[in-house]
Amino acid sequence: MKNRIRRGKTGKEEYALQVEGIGSRRFAPMLALPFSVYMLIFIAAPLVLIVLYSVCVDPPGDMSFTLSHFKRFFDFENPVYLQVLWRSFYIAVISTAICLLIGYPMAYILSRMRPTVRNILSVLFILPMWMNFLLRTYAWMSLLENTGLINTFLTAIGLPTMNIMYTQWAVVLGNVYNFLPFMILPIYNVLVKIDPAVVEAAQDLGANGRRVFTKIILPLSVPGVISGISMTFMPAITTFVISKLLGGGQYTLIGDLIEKQYKVTGDWGFGSVMSVIIMVLILLCMNLMPSSSRDHAGGGLL
Amino acid sequence: MKMTRRFVALLMIAGTFLCLFSGCAGEDPDKRTLTVFNWGDYIDEEVLQIFEEETGIEVVYSMFETNEDLYTKITSPGGDSYDVIFPSDYIIEKLISEDLLAEINYENVPNISLIDEKYLDLPFDPENRYSVPYMWGTVGIVYNKSLVTTEIDSWYDLWDETYSRNLFMMDSMRDSIGVTLKMLGYSMNTRDMDEINEAIEKLKEQKPLVLAYTGDEVKDKMIAGEAALAVLYSGDAVTVMDANEDLAYVVPKEGSNIWFDNMCILASSKHKTEAEEFINFMCRTDIAEMNRAYINYSSPQKEVYENLPDEIKTDPVQYPSDEIYEQCEVYEDLGDYTQIYDQLWTEVIAS
C-alpha cells in the first residue's frame, strides 16, 4: 500500500500523498469522520426509517407490523397505483431519451470548440440552473398557456394556436428543460478528456470520420452517457412539481402521490411503501446498466 | 491546499457568526411571546405590529398552506411551539376529539360579544368552548362572462360539454367530491358508500372535460382568462373579480359548502393568557375590519358588518342571502372515511 502511494501518478494517489502530508497516517481516517457521521444521520437513518415505516400500520403512531400498504399498492384488480408507477416510468424514459438525443450532439459540438469558447458556453448551459427550478417551471406555465406568450405570438402572425399546456407533453417538456444540463455535462466532461492522440491514431490507420466516431469516440463516451442517463432518469421519475404545474394534476406521477401521502392524507406508511418501491425500481434500472464505468463517469460536477 | 485553507477560513467565519447569535438562544423569562400559525396571506400584517406595540408581547408569525399541512405540523415533534392556530371547521372537530385544543377562558376574551351569534354554536364546536370565528365563506363557481354562453347556476354546468377543456376543478378531495355529492343531492359529509361511489363515477366522467386540477394558481389563470369556469372559494372570488371585470361568482342552486376558519389555542401552549389576549384583540372592530379589508373574506364580526357600505352588505359573493346560507353545509370530520375519500379521489385524478 505504502509503496503504491509513493509511486503514485494518478490524481487520487497524489491526493493521498497530500493527505499524508497533512498529518500522520492515523490522522487520515479522522478526515472521513464528519462525512461518516453526516451519512449516518442524514442518509442511513432516514432510509432505515422509510423501510421500517413501510411495514407499519400507522407510523409514527401505531408501529405494529403489517403488509397491507404493499397489498394496497399491488392491487391487480384495481391497479390505480401500478398505473401511476407505469406512467412515471414511461414519462421518465421518454424524457431521458429526448435529453440524450438533444444532449449528446450538443455535448459533442461543445467539446470540439476552442477551450475559451466552450468554457463560456458550458457556463451558459448551467446559468439557468442558478435560478430556482420552481420559478423556471412557473415561467413555462406562462409561456405555454392559451393566453400565454407563445400562443399570443402564433395568433398574431396568423398561425393556429397549440394547446400543449396541461397535457403529458407539457410534463415531458418540463422534464427535458429542467434536466437537460444533467445529460450534457457528464457527456461533455468525458468527451473533452478523450486523448486527441487516440483519435489521430485512428485517422492515421485510415479510419474515416464516421468510423472514428463509431469505433473510438462513441465507445469512449459511454461512461458519460450512462452517468447522464442516470442523472436525468432519477429526477425525472421522482419529480412531482412539474407534473402538478404543467400537467394540471391530471398526469399524476408517483412523486405526486408520495408528496400527497405525507402532506395531505397523513398516511406515512403508504407514502413510505411508494418511496421504497421507487428506490428499488431505480436500483434495478441502475444495475441493468453496465457498471464498469461508474467511478470515472464524471457526474456530479455541477 | 488552497481549497483547504479556504474551507478553514469559511469555517471560522461561520463560527464567528454562531457566536454572535448565541445571545438569542436563552429565552428571557420576563419577555412575553406568542407564536401564531395562520394561513398564508390571511392577515393584514400591520395588525401584528399594532398588537406588539399595544401589549409588548412579541409575536412570532408563521404560515401554512392547507388544513392537512397544519395538522401534520402541530402533531409532529416540535408542534408544541405554536400557541394560536387558525384551522377550519372539520379540522377543529378532529383536533377537539384528539384533545389537542385548550378551552378558551372567555373572561379574557370579552370581545366574543361582537361576534354575530349566527356564527357561533356551530356543530363542529358546540358552545364555542375551543374556537372563536375569524373568517367564513362559501365554495362556488367563478365564471368568465365573456366566455360562457349559458347561464351558470348549477354544479351540473361543470359537466356541460360546451365547456370541454375550459374549466378548472380544485385539486382538493373534500371540495371536489363535496360539490359532486351536493350536485347529486347528497350530503357533503356522507358515509354512504353508494352515494360516494356515484359521485366518484361522475367525477371520472367529468375528467376529459377538465383542463386542470389546480391549487392557488387558479386565481392567476382565471384573471388571465385561461378558462370559462372554475371552482373557487368566495374570498378568492372577490380577489379575482377585482382584477378582471368579466368574472362573476355564483353559489350553485343545489347548495354548497360553507366554511369557517376559527382561532384556537393549542392545549400544549405555554402562553395561554397571551393567546387569549391576541384572540380578543383580533375580534376588536378596528382590527377585524383591517383584516377583512385586506383579505376580502366575510367577517363574522357584527360591527364590521354593520359599518360596511351597502354594496358589500348585499353582495351575494361576500354576504350571501339567508336562503343560500341555509342551503350550505359545513364539513364534518370524516374520521375513518378520510382514507376512503382519499383513495377514491386518487383514483379519479390518477386514472
XYZ file of C-alpha atoms in Angstrom:
653
model
C 0.000 0.000 0.000
C 2.661 2.427 1.091
C 4.780 1.690 -1.955
C 1.883 2.228 -4.254
C 1.291 5.627 -2.848
C 4.917 6.571 -3.229
C 4.844 5.509 -6.848
C 1.547 7.270 -7.333
C 0.847 9.140 -10.521
C -2.914 9.483 -10.810
C -4.936 12.240 -9.222
C -6.282 10.031 -6.489
C -2.860 8.924 -5.358
C -1.456 12.414 -5.438
C -4.283 13.402 -3.178
C -3.408 10.541 -0.872
C 0.131 11.894 -0.730
C -1.170 15.320 0.204
C -3.308 13.830 2.879
C -0.251 12.116 4.252
C 1.470 15.466 4.189
C -1.143 16.989 6.463
C -0.522 14.617 9.301
C 0.255 11.082 10.220
C -1.474 8.204 8.504
C -3.502 7.648 11.611
C -4.965 11.099 11.111
C -6.316 10.255 7.657
C -9.350 8.186 8.738
C -10.288 11.055 11.043
C -10.890 13.175 7.963
C -13.641 10.816 6.948
C -15.368 11.188 10.296
C -17.507 14.257 9.562
C -18.860 12.696 6.419
C -19.445 9.342 8.074
C -21.466 10.998 10.814
C -23.333 13.008 8.199
C -24.079 9.847 6.232
C -25.286 8.033 9.292
C -27.663 10.781 10.367
C -28.930 12.090 7.049
C -28.692 9.110 4.706
C -28.654 5.824 6.577
C -31.108 6.701 9.351
C -33.849 8.093 7.080
C -33.508 5.084 4.790
C -33.956 2.698 7.685
C -36.944 4.731 8.898
C -38.615 4.685 5.484
C -38.215 0.921 5.178
C -39.470 0.469 8.742
C -42.464 2.776 8.222
C -43.435 0.883 5.090
C -44.328 -2.200 7.125
C -46.058 -0.394 9.996
C -49.801 0.093 10.363
C -49.869 3.829 11.003
C -46.415 5.277 11.602
C -45.184 7.091 13.593
C -48.133 6.316 15.907
C -49.078 2.669 15.552
C -45.894 0.757 14.786
C -47.274 -2.792 14.630
C -46.261 -4.903 11.650
C -48.377 -5.084 8.503
C -48.005 -5.675 4.792
C -51.331 -4.037 3.998
C -49.698 -0.960 2.418
C -47.837 -3.171 -0.027
C -51.043 -5.066 -0.793
C -52.802 -1.774 -1.433
C -50.132 -0.790 -3.942
C -50.040 -4.135 -5.769
C -53.792 -4.446 -6.146
C -54.098 -6.096 -9.549
C -57.889 -5.921 -9.649
C -57.869 -2.160 -9.399
C -54.344 -1.170 -10.417
C -54.570 2.591 -9.818
C -51.156 2.854 -8.203
C -49.485 0.488 -10.644
C -50.831 2.654 -13.457
C -49.286 5.702 -11.828
C -45.976 3.876 -11.458
C -46.092 2.844 -15.110
C -46.903 6.401 -16.181
C -43.984 7.782 -14.145
C -41.653 5.227 -15.680
C -42.886 5.879 -19.179
C -42.673 9.676 -18.929
C -39.194 9.406 -17.362
C -37.971 7.121 -20.178
C -39.301 9.427 -22.895
C -37.818 12.487 -21.188
C -34.449 10.789 -20.773
C -34.427 9.639 -24.399
C -35.157 13.145 -25.650
C -32.457 14.555 -23.369
C -29.974 12.064 -24.816
C -30.964 12.859 -28.394
C -30.520 16.584 -27.849
C -27.755 16.379 -25.283
C -25.242 14.099 -26.975
C -24.791 16.132 -30.179
C -24.713 19.295 -28.091
C -22.006 17.905 -25.811
C -20.056 16.679 -28.837
C -20.171 20.047 -30.606
C -19.234 21.774 -27.360
C -16.235 19.512 -26.811
C -14.879 20.275 -30.310
C -14.777 24.011 -29.710
C -11.842 26.142 -28.652
C -11.362 25.981 -24.861
C -12.276 29.626 -24.242
C -15.485 29.401 -26.285
C -16.578 26.107 -24.767
C -15.944 27.329 -21.245
C -18.213 30.283 -21.828
C -20.822 28.084 -23.486
C -20.803 25.498 -20.728
C -21.366 28.244 -18.189
C -24.303 29.395 -20.303
C -25.705 25.880 -20.040
C -25.590 25.906 -16.273
C -26.688 29.504 -15.987
C -30.455 28.834 -15.953
C -29.879 26.390 -13.114
C -28.762 29.205 -10.864
C -32.370 30.210 -10.782
C -34.795 28.222 -8.692
C -36.269 25.267 -10.514
C -39.803 26.128 -9.398
C -39.553 29.603 -10.883
C -38.387 28.171 -14.186
C -41.326 25.797 -14.242
C -43.734 28.632 -13.449
C -42.201 30.534 -16.347
C -43.081 27.666 -18.672
C -46.663 27.924 -17.499
C -46.961 31.494 -18.631
C -45.243 30.638 -21.900
C -47.422 27.668 -22.790
C -50.917 28.558 -21.640
C -53.709 29.536 -24.047
C -53.266 33.219 -23.322
C -49.514 32.762 -22.921
C -46.628 34.300 -24.849
C -46.210 31.536 -27.423
C -49.868 31.332 -28.350
C -50.278 35.104 -28.394
C -47.373 35.249 -30.826
C -48.775 32.443 -33.001
C -52.162 34.151 -33.167
C -50.534 37.472 -34.005
C -48.802 36.044 -37.053
C -51.941 34.206 -38.091
C -50.966 30.663 -37.160
C -53.204 28.254 -35.251
C -52.508 28.041 -31.525
C -51.050 24.954 -29.946
C -52.592 23.506 -26.829
C -49.746 21.751 -25.127
C -50.343 23.073 -21.611
C -51.940 20.514 -19.267
C -51.067 17.542 -21.483
C -48.474 14.899 -20.779
C -46.234 16.511 -23.389
C -46.052 19.581 -21.210
C -44.759 17.338 -18.420
C -42.176 15.800 -20.759
C -41.134 19.266 -21.907
C -40.735 20.417 -18.303
C -38.594 17.384 -17.553
C -36.392 17.824 -20.608
C -35.901 21.509 -19.962
C -35.050 21.055 -16.304
C -32.827 18.006 -16.592
C -31.036 18.556 -19.917
C -27.906 20.065 -18.313
C -27.548 16.889 -16.246
C -27.298 14.974 -19.514
C -24.997 17.346 -21.390
C -22.395 17.989 -18.715
C -21.340 14.405 -17.882
C -21.093 13.531 -21.585
C -19.197 16.725 -22.290
C -16.785 16.056 -19.436
C -15.953 12.626 -20.790
C -15.650 13.856 -24.371
C -13.177 16.646 -23.585
C -10.997 14.193 -21.726
C -10.609 11.831 -24.681
C -6.928 11.902 -25.648
C -6.679 13.530 -29.114
C -3.782 11.137 -29.812
C -6.239 8.226 -29.847
C -8.356 9.941 -32.472
C -5.252 10.840 -34.500
C -4.033 7.259 -34.321
C -7.332 6.018 -35.696
C -7.152 8.551 -38.503
C -3.553 7.538 -39.284
C -4.701 3.973 -39.580
C -7.186 5.028 -42.227
C -10.446 5.408 -40.364
C -12.807 7.938 -41.880
C -14.779 10.438 -39.787
C -17.731 8.132 -39.283
C -15.583 5.188 -38.239
C -13.604 7.348 -35.831
C -16.870 8.369 -34.220
C -18.497 4.934 -34.057
C -15.370 2.956 -33.146
C -13.476 5.429 -30.955
C -15.414 8.386 -29.650
C -18.770 6.737 -29.035
C -17.408 3.750 -27.068
C -15.124 6.022 -25.052
C -18.012 8.313 -24.179
C -20.262 5.540 -22.880
C -19.388 6.269 -19.231
C -20.602 9.843 -19.670
C -23.758 8.677 -21.403
C -24.545 6.251 -18.586
C -23.911 8.880 -15.986
C -26.069 11.337 -17.926
C -28.897 8.844 -18.248
C -28.945 8.056 -14.556
C -28.741 11.705 -13.594
C -31.680 12.535 -15.850
C -33.787 9.448 -15.288
C -33.696 9.583 -11.487
C -35.029 13.100 -11.023
C -37.461 12.573 -13.913
C -39.089 9.511 -12.386
C -39.374 11.055 -8.927
C -40.414 14.596 -9.883
C -43.650 15.981 -8.538
C -43.851 19.718 -9.061
C -43.528 19.598 -12.839
C -46.426 17.210 -13.292
C -48.582 19.214 -10.935
C -47.916 22.594 -12.532
C -47.571 21.727 -16.204
C -49.763 18.628 -16.248
C -52.569 20.252 -14.299
C -52.710 17.453 -11.754
C -54.119 15.022 -14.308
C -50.945 13.157 -15.082
C -50.309 12.110 -11.525
C -46.815 10.715 -11.071
C -45.526 8.588 -8.245
C -43.764 11.637 -6.759
C -47.102 13.465 -6.536
C -48.667 10.534 -4.745
C -45.826 10.288 -2.241
C -45.974 14.007 -1.511
C -49.724 13.749 -1.003
C -49.478 10.844 1.427
C -47.097 12.816 3.616
C -48.563 16.284 3.356
C -52.292 15.844 2.825
C -53.543 12.395 3.733
C -51.046 11.840 6.525
C -50.698 8.156 5.611
C -46.944 7.890 6.142
C -46.983 4.104 5.879
C -48.316 4.122 2.346
C -46.046 7.025 1.403
C -43.066 5.018 2.642
C -44.160 1.973 0.647
C -44.149 4.006 -2.542
C -40.765 5.524 -1.676
C -39.325 2.056 -1.115
C -40.790 0.770 -4.375
C -39.400 3.665 -6.375
C -35.979 3.212 -4.761
C -35.944 -0.484 -5.628
C -37.007 0.335 -9.174
C -34.208 2.877 -9.615
C -31.717 0.452 -8.116
C -32.809 -2.210 -10.600
C -32.547 0.199 -13.522
C -29.070 1.278 -12.453
C -27.950 -2.319 -12.127
C -29.148 -3.163 -15.597
C -26.685 -0.653 -16.988
C -23.031 -1.587 -17.495
C -21.328 -0.923 -14.197
C -17.646 -0.774 -15.253
C -17.748 2.916 -15.871
C -19.374 4.332 -12.810
C -16.329 5.626 -10.959
C -14.969 7.824 -13.696
C -18.243 8.878 -15.178
C -17.632 12.478 -14.241
C -21.147 13.048 -12.994
C -21.941 15.287 -10.121
C -19.659 18.003 -11.360
C -22.336 20.615 -11.141
C -4.224 23.101 -0.443
C -5.734 26.384 -1.424
C -9.148 24.773 -1.118
C -8.373 23.503 2.362
C -7.303 26.929 3.510
C -10.429 28.469 2.087
C -12.533 25.870 3.784
C -10.918 26.569 7.135
C -11.484 30.285 6.638
C -15.153 29.671 5.883
C -15.492 27.540 8.988
C -14.020 30.311 11.073
C -16.395 32.864 9.619
C -19.326 30.561 10.315
C -18.058 30.088 13.855
C -17.865 33.824 14.442
C -21.439 34.246 13.279
C -22.633 31.478 15.561
C -21.041 33.275 18.500
C -22.891 36.445 17.546
C -26.216 34.638 17.597
C -25.598 32.744 20.800
C -27.208 35.595 22.705
C -30.559 34.717 21.141
C -30.640 31.193 22.487
C -31.857 31.640 26.037
C -35.404 32.891 26.434
C -35.786 35.966 28.562
C -38.280 34.927 31.272
C -39.797 38.401 31.555
C -40.416 38.764 27.862
C -43.903 37.785 26.733
C -44.007 35.987 23.403
C -46.661 34.347 21.301
C -46.380 32.049 18.275
C -49.177 32.418 15.743
C -49.727 29.886 12.951
C -52.054 31.107 10.217
C -52.888 30.510 6.557
C -50.601 32.206 4.037
C -51.671 35.765 3.128
C -54.520 35.651 5.644
C -53.949 38.697 7.835
C -53.058 42.351 7.440
C -49.564 42.117 8.898
C -49.766 45.679 10.199
C -52.189 44.298 12.767
C -49.364 42.281 14.316
C -47.265 45.411 14.771
C -50.150 47.204 16.465
C -50.581 44.214 18.793
C -46.895 44.208 19.674
C -46.917 47.937 20.377
C -50.053 47.837 22.499
C -49.238 44.815 24.603
C -45.465 44.427 24.454
C -45.971 40.799 23.511
C -43.584 39.678 20.809
C -45.352 37.776 18.021
C -43.645 35.001 16.087
C -45.744 34.576 12.957
C -45.630 31.582 10.631
C -47.859 30.272 7.882
C -49.300 27.041 6.478
C -50.905 26.127 3.172
C -53.673 23.634 3.861
C -55.560 22.295 6.859
C -53.821 18.973 6.435
C -50.469 20.739 6.393
C -51.398 22.470 9.662
C -52.494 19.204 11.239
C -49.281 17.424 10.280
C -47.126 20.270 11.642
C -48.800 20.568 15.029
C -48.847 16.821 15.607
C -45.189 16.322 14.641
C -42.334 16.742 17.116
C -41.872 20.452 17.800
C -45.538 21.144 17.122
C -45.994 22.314 20.688
C -44.168 25.551 19.915
C -47.319 27.065 18.393
C -49.850 28.909 20.525
C -52.640 30.301 18.346
C -53.717 28.438 15.202
C -56.374 29.141 12.543
C -57.866 25.784 11.477
C -61.124 25.263 9.568
C -64.286 23.594 10.827
C -63.689 19.889 10.206
C -60.099 20.063 11.449
C -61.275 21.826 14.618
C -63.636 18.899 15.186
C -60.761 16.476 14.705
C -58.443 18.460 16.990
C -61.108 18.619 19.719
C -61.678 14.874 19.537
C -57.947 14.331 19.929
C -57.709 16.683 22.938
C -55.257 18.956 21.164
C -57.068 22.237 21.872
C -57.270 24.246 25.073
C -60.590 25.550 26.359
C -60.817 29.301 25.990
C -61.417 31.344 29.112
C -63.943 33.911 27.854
C -63.293 36.227 30.805
C -60.159 37.142 28.869
C -61.999 37.378 25.543
C -64.884 39.807 26.206
C -64.960 40.787 22.540
C -66.678 37.490 21.766
C -69.861 39.558 22.255
C -69.033 41.328 19.000
C -69.274 38.101 17.011
C -72.637 37.533 15.349
C -74.477 34.665 17.033
C -75.250 33.233 13.633
C -71.635 32.072 13.500
C -71.438 30.666 16.996
C -72.519 27.283 18.368
C -71.817 25.508 15.112
C -71.814 21.710 15.031
C -68.021 21.353 14.872
C -67.596 23.197 18.180
C -70.897 23.473 20.093
C -70.815 26.312 22.664
C -67.526 27.527 21.130
C -65.505 26.182 24.002
C -62.402 25.860 21.846
C -62.688 28.310 18.970
C -63.563 31.885 18.028
C -64.684 32.640 14.440
C -62.204 34.591 12.316
C -63.498 34.443 8.746
C -66.059 32.493 6.797
C -67.026 31.925 3.204
C -68.537 29.619 0.635
C -67.391 27.495 -2.277
C -68.843 28.299 -5.678
C -68.214 28.698 -9.380
C -66.315 31.638 -10.823
C -67.157 32.171 -14.478
C -65.933 34.459 -17.192
C -68.917 36.330 -18.630
C -67.218 36.790 -21.992
C -66.518 33.057 -22.326
C -69.771 31.463 -21.174
C -72.788 31.073 -23.420
C -75.241 29.572 -20.945
C -76.499 30.683 -17.573
C -74.260 29.350 -14.824
C -76.216 28.444 -11.711
C -75.716 24.740 -11.101
C -72.917 22.314 -10.365
C -74.109 20.454 -13.477
C -72.618 23.293 -15.538
C -69.230 21.797 -14.688
C -70.340 18.673 -16.581
C -71.583 20.648 -19.612
C -69.666 19.610 -22.744
C -69.873 23.166 -24.054
C -67.035 23.903 -21.652
C -64.875 20.929 -22.520
C -61.193 21.631 -21.629
C -62.366 25.031 -20.486
C -62.859 24.537 -16.745
C -60.733 24.178 -13.625
C -61.526 21.863 -10.736
C -59.839 22.020 -7.325
C -57.112 19.548 -6.524
C -58.722 19.057 -3.147
C -60.531 15.883 -2.291
C -63.031 17.392 0.154
C -64.097 20.186 -2.181
C -64.219 18.273 -5.450
C -66.037 15.222 -4.086
C -68.138 17.519 -1.899
C -69.566 19.635 -4.710
C -70.317 16.491 -6.726
C -72.221 14.973 -3.810
C -74.119 18.224 -3.402
C -74.967 18.218 -7.117
C -76.429 14.734 -6.764
C -78.483 15.922 -3.804
C -76.492 14.143 -1.115
C -74.733 15.418 1.982
C -71.121 16.556 1.630
C -70.333 14.517 4.709
C -71.927 11.288 3.562
C -70.609 7.947 4.696
C -72.929 6.000 2.407
C -70.677 4.078 0.009
C -73.322 4.022 -2.775
C -73.553 7.804 -2.708
C -69.778 8.197 -2.586
C -69.268 5.792 -5.477
C -71.896 7.542 -7.563
C -70.060 10.838 -7.048
C -66.737 9.212 -7.961
C -68.214 7.827 -11.205
C -69.477 11.322 -12.019
C -66.025 12.794 -11.426
C -64.396 10.196 -13.661
C -66.960 11.014 -16.327
C -66.079 14.697 -15.988
C -62.318 14.184 -16.232
C -61.993 14.607 -20.049
C -63.710 17.990 -19.759
C -61.378 19.307 -17.074
C -58.465 21.474 -18.166
C -56.601 21.071 -14.887
C -56.984 20.230 -11.207
C -55.393 23.248 -9.578
C -54.407 24.836 -6.313
C -53.834 28.518 -5.626
C -52.526 29.266 -9.133
C -56.075 29.059 -10.484
C -56.594 32.685 -9.404
C -53.989 33.930 -11.895
C -55.383 31.644 -14.578
C -58.911 32.969 -14.202
C -57.702 36.573 -14.183
C -55.821 35.869 -17.419
C -58.972 34.420 -18.982
C -57.468 30.973 -19.335
C -60.773 29.152 -18.827
C -64.502 29.835 -18.624
C -65.295 28.161 -15.285
C -63.512 27.361 -12.044
C -64.478 26.101 -8.613
C -63.241 28.660 -6.099
C -63.648 29.927 -2.522
C -65.696 33.103 -2.143
C -62.836 35.262 -0.852
C -60.591 34.288 -3.731
C -63.526 35.048 -5.999
C -63.630 38.632 -4.684
C -59.900 38.945 -5.371
C -60.137 37.721 -8.975
C -63.264 39.750 -9.665
C -61.438 42.888 -8.563
C -58.709 42.116 -11.072
C -60.900 41.139 -14.015
C -64.326 42.688 -14.538
C -65.549 39.829 -16.726
C -65.512 37.419 -13.822
C -68.534 36.609 -11.687
C -69.240 34.225 -8.835
C -72.239 32.087 -8.063
C -73.138 29.663 -5.308
C -74.951 26.924 -7.276
C -78.625 26.352 -6.556
C -78.055 22.819 -5.241
C -76.247 24.370 -2.287
C -72.617 24.299 -1.401
C -70.061 24.173 1.341
C -69.859 26.943 3.889
C -66.666 27.022 5.858
C -65.328 28.733 8.929
C -61.746 29.475 9.869
C -61.588 29.927 13.615
C -58.908 30.909 16.080
C -57.911 28.208 18.574
C -55.311 27.750 21.282
C -53.278 24.570 21.366
C -53.544 22.517 24.546
C -49.755 22.439 24.727
C -49.451 26.236 24.630
C -47.293 27.791 27.333
C -48.635 31.280 26.620
C -52.333 30.812 27.118
C -53.082 34.280 28.561
C -51.153 35.965 25.763
C -53.052 33.790 23.282
C -56.410 34.869 24.733
C -55.284 38.479 24.661
C -54.428 38.042 20.978
C -57.773 36.446 20.111
C -59.613 39.209 21.948
C -57.553 41.784 20.051
C -58.375 40.143 16.705
C -62.110 40.439 17.456
C -61.869 44.183 18.080
C -63.802 46.161 15.487
C -60.953 48.224 14.001
C -58.635 45.213 13.792
C -61.259 42.856 12.369
C -62.066 45.490 9.734
C -58.389 45.852 8.770
C -58.155 42.118 8.247
C -61.429 41.916 6.358
C -60.403 44.730 4.037
C -57.070 43.080 3.404
C -58.148 39.505 2.689
C -61.672 40.100 1.302
C -63.314 37.220 3.111
C -66.503 37.597 5.101
C -66.082 38.658 8.702
C -68.338 37.223 11.415
C -67.898 40.430 13.443
C -71.211 42.327 13.871
C -69.860 45.879 13.937
C -67.604 45.249 10.977
C -70.625 44.077 9.004
C -72.798 46.997 10.087
C -70.168 49.541 9.107
C -69.780 48.112 5.625
C -71.144 50.028 2.633
C -74.462 48.646 1.388
C -72.950 47.361 -1.827
C -70.788 44.920 0.125
C -73.511 44.065 2.638
C -75.791 42.973 -0.171
C -73.016 41.484 -2.287
C -74.078 37.868 -2.755
C -70.456 36.815 -3.009
C -69.319 38.121 0.368
C -72.565 38.059 2.299
C -74.925 35.572 0.633
C -78.615 35.800 1.459
C -80.041 33.697 4.270
C -81.603 31.355 1.707
C -78.225 30.469 0.252
C -76.715 30.340 3.722
C -79.347 27.803 4.794
C -78.631 25.574 1.810
C -74.962 25.359 2.562
C -73.367 22.655 4.608
C -70.371 22.716 6.930
C -67.761 19.974 6.545
C -67.535 17.442 9.324
C -64.524 15.350 10.156
C -64.859 12.134 8.160
C -62.905 10.013 10.634
C -62.067 6.631 9.123
C -63.702 7.682 5.874
C -60.929 10.206 5.185
C -58.805 7.398 3.814
C -61.641 6.071 1.657
C -62.308 9.528 0.226
C -58.606 9.973 -0.394
C -58.192 6.637 -2.135
C -61.186 7.265 -4.395
C -60.035 10.799 -5.190
C -56.613 9.415 -6.130
C -58.390 7.011 -8.477
C -60.093 9.943 -10.149
C -57.004 12.033 -10.789
C -54.693 9.089 -11.460
C -56.988 7.215 -13.825
